[in-house]
Amino acid sequence: MSAVAVDAAPRPQRGGAPPRRRGLLVTLNVASALAGLGLWWLWSATADNVPTPVEVARRMGELFGDGTLTDDILASLQRVLAGFALGTAVAIPVGFLMGWYAVARAVFEPWVQFFRTVPPLALIPLVVVLMGIGETPKIFVIFVAAFLSCVIATFQGVVDVDRTLLNAARVLGAPTRVIFARVVVPASTPYILVGMRVGLGSAWGTLVAAELVAAQQGLGYRMQNAQIYVDRPTIFAALICIGVLGLIMDRLLLLVERRATAWQERR
């Protein structure tokens, strides 16, 4: 009797929302995009200095056709990925050290909090003086933006680990390294991935200003160059490319987050 009751009990669903709900969300996404496009069209119809979506699409086709926009996208992607990857690679171990060891927290936290109050864009004049006008200062500024977002999230993830889990692992005789690897790291993973998503947004937000520093290619450079010639469709085209690339990369990180935290209870 009890076995039948257990078998008949509803099992928790995996794989996210049910199909009907996913279909509704996709429909809302499409409707939102179309509404935004309609507002843009209305804006361009009531303002003389705003290009229409057709004009921007035509300009994007021209820039893709001669390879200009493709080269700019590749140059910007290389800078963002390099700065973001370096910032994340440094932030995660530093965040773990700060959260797990009080001595490391005392050493690193004042510097992290200090630089958090300094906008990465404010560092551009300094890094240009110290590093020149090559690729290094551009990547460094993006690195700082990604690092600061991810290190705080990682640190907070370690600090917020449920003490009951830590105490239970100690009572069961688990050594410190096992507790860290089997309890702290999994519990901190959601925080780390959220920090990476925020850091990715900061990296793209810093990119345009970083590419104003003597760049010859890149979406930020293309926008600056278009501003000089009052080429509004090109400015809109570069903005759209940045937004689309950032959205795609964020969705990829969100997919990784769902796979890595599938053990969590979801609403």
Tab-separated table of C-alpha atoms in Angstrom:
chain	number	residue	atom	x	y	z
A	1	MET	CA	0.000	0.000	0.000
A	2	SER	CA	2.727	2.436	1.010
A	3	ALA	CA	4.852	1.483	-2.007
A	4	VAL	CA	1.942	2.228	-4.326
A	5	ALA	CA	1.388	5.542	-2.577
A	6	VAL	CA	5.053	6.456	-2.960
A	7	ASP	CA	5.042	5.529	-6.647
A	8	ALA	CA	1.874	7.527	-7.218
A	9	ALA	CA	3.232	10.621	-5.530
A	10	PRO	CA	4.021	13.480	-7.928
A	11	ARG	CA	7.652	13.814	-8.802
A	12	PRO	CA	9.359	17.206	-9.074
A	13	GLN	CA	9.741	18.341	-12.658
A	14	ARG	CA	13.136	19.052	-14.100
A	15	GLY	CA	14.228	21.010	-17.109
A	16	GLY	CA	12.731	24.372	-16.146
A	17	ALA	CA	9.220	25.609	-16.839
A	18	PRO	CA	6.544	23.372	-18.420
A	19	PRO	CA	6.120	23.642	-22.222
A	20	ARG	CA	3.017	25.843	-22.014
A	21	ARG	CA	4.752	28.324	-19.732
A	22	ARG	CA	7.884	28.347	-21.905
A	23	GLY	CA	5.731	29.059	-24.950
A	24	LEU	CA	4.088	31.956	-23.118
A	25	LEU	CA	7.465	33.395	-22.129
A	26	VAL	CA	8.770	33.158	-25.697
A	27	THR	CA	5.626	34.881	-26.941
A	28	LEU	CA	6.127	37.666	-24.414
A	29	ASN	CA	9.775	38.032	-25.487
A	30	VAL	CA	8.776	38.401	-29.124
A	31	ALA	CA	5.966	40.809	-28.269
A	32	SER	CA	8.333	42.921	-26.178
A	33	ALA	CA	10.878	43.061	-29.019
A	34	LEU	CA	8.200	44.075	-31.524
A	35	ALA	CA	6.867	46.724	-29.144
A	36	GLY	CA	10.362	48.155	-28.758
A	37	LEU	CA	10.790	48.214	-32.527
A	38	GLY	CA	7.449	49.991	-32.861
A	39	LEU	CA	8.435	52.616	-30.274
A	40	TRP	CA	11.707	53.159	-32.123
A	41	TRP	CA	9.810	53.657	-35.373
A	42	LEU	CA	7.485	56.134	-33.679
A	43	TRP	CA	10.465	57.948	-32.179
A	44	SER	CA	12.164	58.257	-35.577
A	45	ALA	CA	8.913	59.537	-37.095
A	46	THR	CA	8.617	62.346	-34.545
A	47	ALA	CA	12.319	63.317	-34.366
A	48	ASP	CA	14.355	64.544	-37.308
A	49	ASN	CA	17.718	63.378	-35.965
A	50	VAL	CA	16.782	59.737	-35.223
A	51	PRO	CA	17.266	57.194	-38.050
A	52	THR	CA	14.521	54.696	-38.787
A	53	PRO	CA	15.016	50.958	-38.260
A	54	VAL	CA	15.157	50.533	-42.056
A	55	GLU	CA	17.971	53.074	-42.371
A	56	VAL	CA	19.943	51.403	-39.592
A	57	ALA	CA	19.385	47.946	-41.110
A	58	ARG	CA	20.535	49.225	-44.507
A	59	ARG	CA	23.658	50.753	-42.953
A	60	MET	CA	24.409	47.542	-41.061
A	61	GLY	CA	24.139	45.630	-44.333
A	62	GLU	CA	26.647	48.003	-45.939
A	63	LEU	CA	29.083	47.731	-43.035
A	64	PHE	CA	28.817	43.945	-42.970
A	65	GLY	CA	29.135	43.850	-46.741
A	66	ASP	CA	32.542	45.560	-46.824
A	67	GLY	CA	33.735	43.702	-43.702
A	68	THR	CA	34.018	46.814	-41.536
A	69	LEU	CA	31.487	45.773	-38.925
A	70	THR	CA	32.771	42.201	-38.850
A	71	ASP	CA	36.306	43.414	-38.089
A	72	ASP	CA	34.988	45.787	-35.411
A	73	ILE	CA	32.965	43.012	-33.754
A	74	LEU	CA	35.942	40.654	-33.710
A	75	ALA	CA	38.224	43.344	-32.257
A	76	SER	CA	35.729	44.220	-29.512
A	77	LEU	CA	35.004	40.568	-28.728
A	78	GLN	CA	38.712	39.829	-28.309
A	79	ARG	CA	39.105	42.696	-25.857
A	80	VAL	CA	35.994	41.860	-23.866
A	81	LEU	CA	36.735	38.140	-23.699
A	82	ALA	CA	40.374	38.712	-22.732
A	83	GLY	CA	39.551	41.222	-19.989
A	84	PHE	CA	36.549	39.249	-18.738
A	85	ALA	CA	38.413	35.929	-18.683
A	86	LEU	CA	41.404	37.410	-16.845
A	87	GLY	CA	39.184	39.274	-14.386
A	88	THR	CA	37.141	36.175	-13.603
A	89	ALA	CA	40.196	33.922	-13.346
A	90	VAL	CA	41.742	36.225	-10.748
A	91	ALA	CA	38.526	37.144	-8.931
A	92	ILE	CA	37.366	33.601	-8.097
A	93	PRO	CA	40.467	32.478	-6.147
A	94	VAL	CA	40.799	35.879	-4.462
A	95	GLY	CA	37.122	35.758	-3.468
A	96	PHE	CA	37.525	32.240	-2.074
A	97	LEU	CA	40.570	33.324	-0.075
A	98	MET	CA	38.759	36.356	1.301
A	99	GLY	CA	35.734	34.328	2.306
A	100	TRP	CA	37.553	31.312	3.763
A	101	TYR	CA	40.577	32.857	5.488
A	102	ALA	CA	40.242	35.821	7.850
A	103	VAL	CA	43.865	36.837	7.240
A	104	ALA	CA	43.341	36.977	3.468
A	105	ARG	CA	40.157	38.977	4.019
A	106	ALA	CA	42.040	41.493	6.151
A	107	VAL	CA	44.683	41.848	3.436
A	108	PHE	CA	42.510	42.030	0.306
A	109	GLU	CA	39.181	43.491	1.397
A	110	PRO	CA	40.355	47.100	1.983
A	111	TRP	CA	41.883	47.223	-1.496
A	112	VAL	CA	38.853	45.654	-3.143
A	113	GLN	CA	36.480	48.048	-1.395
A	114	PHE	CA	38.735	50.987	-2.245
A	115	PHE	CA	38.825	50.236	-5.958
A	116	ARG	CA	35.083	49.505	-5.999
A	117	THR	CA	34.507	53.208	-5.302
A	118	VAL	CA	36.717	54.195	-8.250
A	119	PRO	CA	34.905	53.781	-11.595
A	120	PRO	CA	37.000	51.719	-14.033
A	121	LEU	CA	36.564	54.503	-16.598
A	122	ALA	CA	38.351	56.885	-14.226
A	123	LEU	CA	41.448	54.693	-14.519
A	124	ILE	CA	41.786	55.262	-18.269
A	125	PRO	CA	44.015	58.391	-18.046
A	126	LEU	CA	46.290	56.634	-15.556
A	127	VAL	CA	46.617	53.368	-17.481
A	128	VAL	CA	47.319	55.273	-20.700
A	129	VAL	CA	50.169	57.097	-18.989
A	130	LEU	CA	51.527	53.881	-17.459
A	131	MET	CA	50.833	51.354	-20.248
A	132	GLY	CA	50.721	53.376	-23.433
A	133	ILE	CA	48.013	53.312	-26.083
A	134	GLY	CA	48.182	49.694	-27.259
A	135	GLU	CA	45.849	46.822	-26.395
A	136	THR	CA	47.095	46.448	-22.826
A	137	PRO	CA	45.317	49.472	-21.291
A	138	LYS	CA	42.034	48.586	-23.007
A	139	ILE	CA	42.105	45.010	-21.729
A	140	PHE	CA	43.263	46.131	-18.287
A	141	VAL	CA	40.325	48.499	-17.770
A	142	ILE	CA	37.889	45.744	-18.812
A	143	PHE	CA	39.738	43.341	-16.502
A	144	VAL	CA	39.241	45.682	-13.523
A	145	ALA	CA	35.515	46.044	-14.232
A	146	ALA	CA	34.983	42.278	-14.460
A	147	PHE	CA	37.240	41.510	-11.489
A	148	LEU	CA	35.499	43.827	-9.032
A	149	SER	CA	32.047	42.449	-9.825
A	150	CYS	CA	33.052	38.800	-9.616
A	151	VAL	CA	35.318	38.988	-6.555
A	152	ILE	CA	32.583	40.506	-4.376
A	153	ALA	CA	30.039	37.901	-5.519
A	154	THR	CA	32.463	35.033	-4.840
A	155	PHE	CA	33.376	36.400	-1.428
A	156	GLN	CA	29.717	36.805	-0.497
A	157	GLY	CA	28.983	33.289	-1.700
A	158	VAL	CA	31.587	31.810	0.635
A	159	VAL	CA	30.463	33.936	3.577
A	160	ASP	CA	26.813	32.964	3.079
A	161	VAL	CA	27.386	29.198	3.069
A	162	ASP	CA	24.945	27.589	5.495
A	163	ARG	CA	26.823	26.946	8.730
A	164	THR	CA	24.676	23.903	9.369
A	165	LEU	CA	26.180	22.232	6.309
A	166	LEU	CA	29.702	23.074	7.443
A	167	ASN	CA	29.092	21.793	10.968
A	168	ALA	CA	27.471	18.614	9.663
A	169	ALA	CA	30.472	17.920	7.438
A	170	ARG	CA	32.851	18.456	10.369
A	171	VAL	CA	30.802	16.163	12.618
A	172	LEU	CA	31.013	13.461	9.937
A	173	GLY	CA	34.806	13.781	10.047
A	174	ALA	CA	35.383	15.478	6.669
A	175	PRO	CA	38.767	17.216	6.447
A	176	THR	CA	38.950	20.920	5.631
A	177	ARG	CA	39.907	20.414	1.987
A	178	VAL	CA	36.927	18.090	1.453
A	179	ILE	CA	34.556	20.527	3.160
A	180	PHE	CA	35.829	23.300	0.919
A	181	ALA	CA	35.585	21.238	-2.278
A	182	ARG	CA	32.294	19.443	-1.535
A	183	VAL	CA	30.368	22.076	0.437
A	184	VAL	CA	31.779	25.580	-0.027
A	185	VAL	CA	32.457	25.476	-3.761
A	186	PRO	CA	29.030	24.080	-4.790
A	187	ALA	CA	27.203	26.442	-2.422
A	188	SER	CA	29.163	29.415	-3.781
A	189	THR	CA	28.683	28.527	-7.459
A	190	PRO	CA	25.356	30.396	-7.895
A	191	TYR	CA	26.937	33.552	-6.463
A	192	ILE	CA	29.984	33.196	-8.697
A	193	LEU	CA	27.901	32.821	-11.831
A	194	VAL	CA	25.750	35.823	-10.930
A	195	GLY	CA	28.953	37.781	-10.355
A	196	MET	CA	30.232	36.663	-13.746
A	197	ARG	CA	27.031	37.876	-15.413
A	198	VAL	CA	27.331	41.250	-13.688
A	199	GLY	CA	31.024	41.359	-14.576
A	200	LEU	CA	30.229	40.621	-18.201
A	201	GLY	CA	27.823	43.544	-18.301
A	202	SER	CA	30.463	45.770	-16.716
A	203	ALA	CA	33.007	44.589	-19.281
A	204	TRP	CA	30.765	45.554	-22.198
A	205	GLY	CA	29.881	48.822	-20.477
A	206	THR	CA	33.562	49.680	-20.137
A	207	LEU	CA	34.446	48.595	-23.668
A	208	VAL	CA	33.240	51.719	-25.484
A	209	ALA	CA	35.261	54.065	-23.277
A	210	ALA	CA	38.284	51.766	-23.438
A	211	GLU	CA	38.170	51.802	-27.240
A	212	LEU	CA	38.218	55.592	-27.269
A	213	VAL	CA	41.904	55.290	-26.357
A	214	ALA	CA	43.676	55.389	-29.714
A	215	ALA	CA	41.839	52.374	-31.133
A	216	GLN	CA	41.701	51.756	-34.874
A	217	GLN	CA	39.038	49.070	-34.757
A	218	GLY	CA	36.175	48.108	-32.505
A	219	LEU	CA	32.550	49.007	-31.942
A	220	GLY	CA	33.434	51.850	-29.575
A	221	TYR	CA	35.878	53.272	-32.098
A	222	ARG	CA	33.265	52.970	-34.826
A	223	MET	CA	30.774	54.934	-32.729
A	224	GLN	CA	33.295	57.653	-31.980
A	225	ASN	CA	34.286	57.921	-35.624
A	226	ALA	CA	30.618	58.065	-36.658
A	227	GLN	CA	30.013	60.832	-34.119
A	228	ILE	CA	32.615	63.010	-35.820
A	229	TYR	CA	30.777	62.710	-39.142
A	230	VAL	CA	27.296	62.785	-37.531
A	231	ASP	CA	26.649	59.325	-38.978
A	232	ARG	CA	23.659	58.387	-36.831
A	233	PRO	CA	22.792	55.056	-38.521
A	234	THR	CA	26.328	53.792	-37.843
A	235	ILE	CA	26.080	54.792	-34.192
A	236	PHE	CA	22.786	52.914	-33.871
A	237	ALA	CA	24.258	49.916	-35.714
A	238	ALA	CA	27.218	49.713	-33.313
A	239	LEU	CA	24.915	50.065	-30.308
A	240	ILE	CA	22.720	47.238	-31.567
A	241	CYS	CA	25.751	45.010	-32.114
A	242	ILE	CA	26.974	45.636	-28.552
A	243	GLY	CA	23.527	44.907	-27.130
A	244	VAL	CA	23.031	41.727	-29.157
A	245	LEU	CA	26.504	40.371	-28.388
A	246	GLY	CA	26.091	41.146	-24.684
A	247	LEU	CA	22.672	39.478	-24.645
A	248	ILE	CA	23.969	36.334	-26.359
A	249	MET	CA	26.901	36.025	-23.960
A	250	ASP	CA	24.621	36.614	-20.974
A	251	ARG	CA	22.232	33.879	-22.177
A	252	LEU	CA	25.170	31.496	-22.509
A	253	LEU	CA	26.241	32.246	-18.942
A	254	LEU	CA	22.654	31.787	-17.801
A	255	LEU	CA	22.596	28.376	-19.478
A	256	VAL	CA	25.811	27.420	-17.675
A	257	GLU	CA	24.285	28.661	-14.418
A	258	ARG	CA	21.218	26.476	-14.857
A	259	ARG	CA	23.330	23.420	-15.619
A	260	ALA	CA	25.765	24.036	-12.761
A	261	THR	CA	23.036	24.745	-10.186
A	262	ALA	CA	20.464	22.162	-11.285
A	263	TRP	CA	20.551	20.749	-7.754
A	264	GLN	CA	18.959	23.911	-6.362
A	265	GLU	CA	15.246	24.134	-5.716
A	266	ARG	CA	13.671	26.511	-8.230
A	267	ARG	CA	10.426	28.412	-8.159
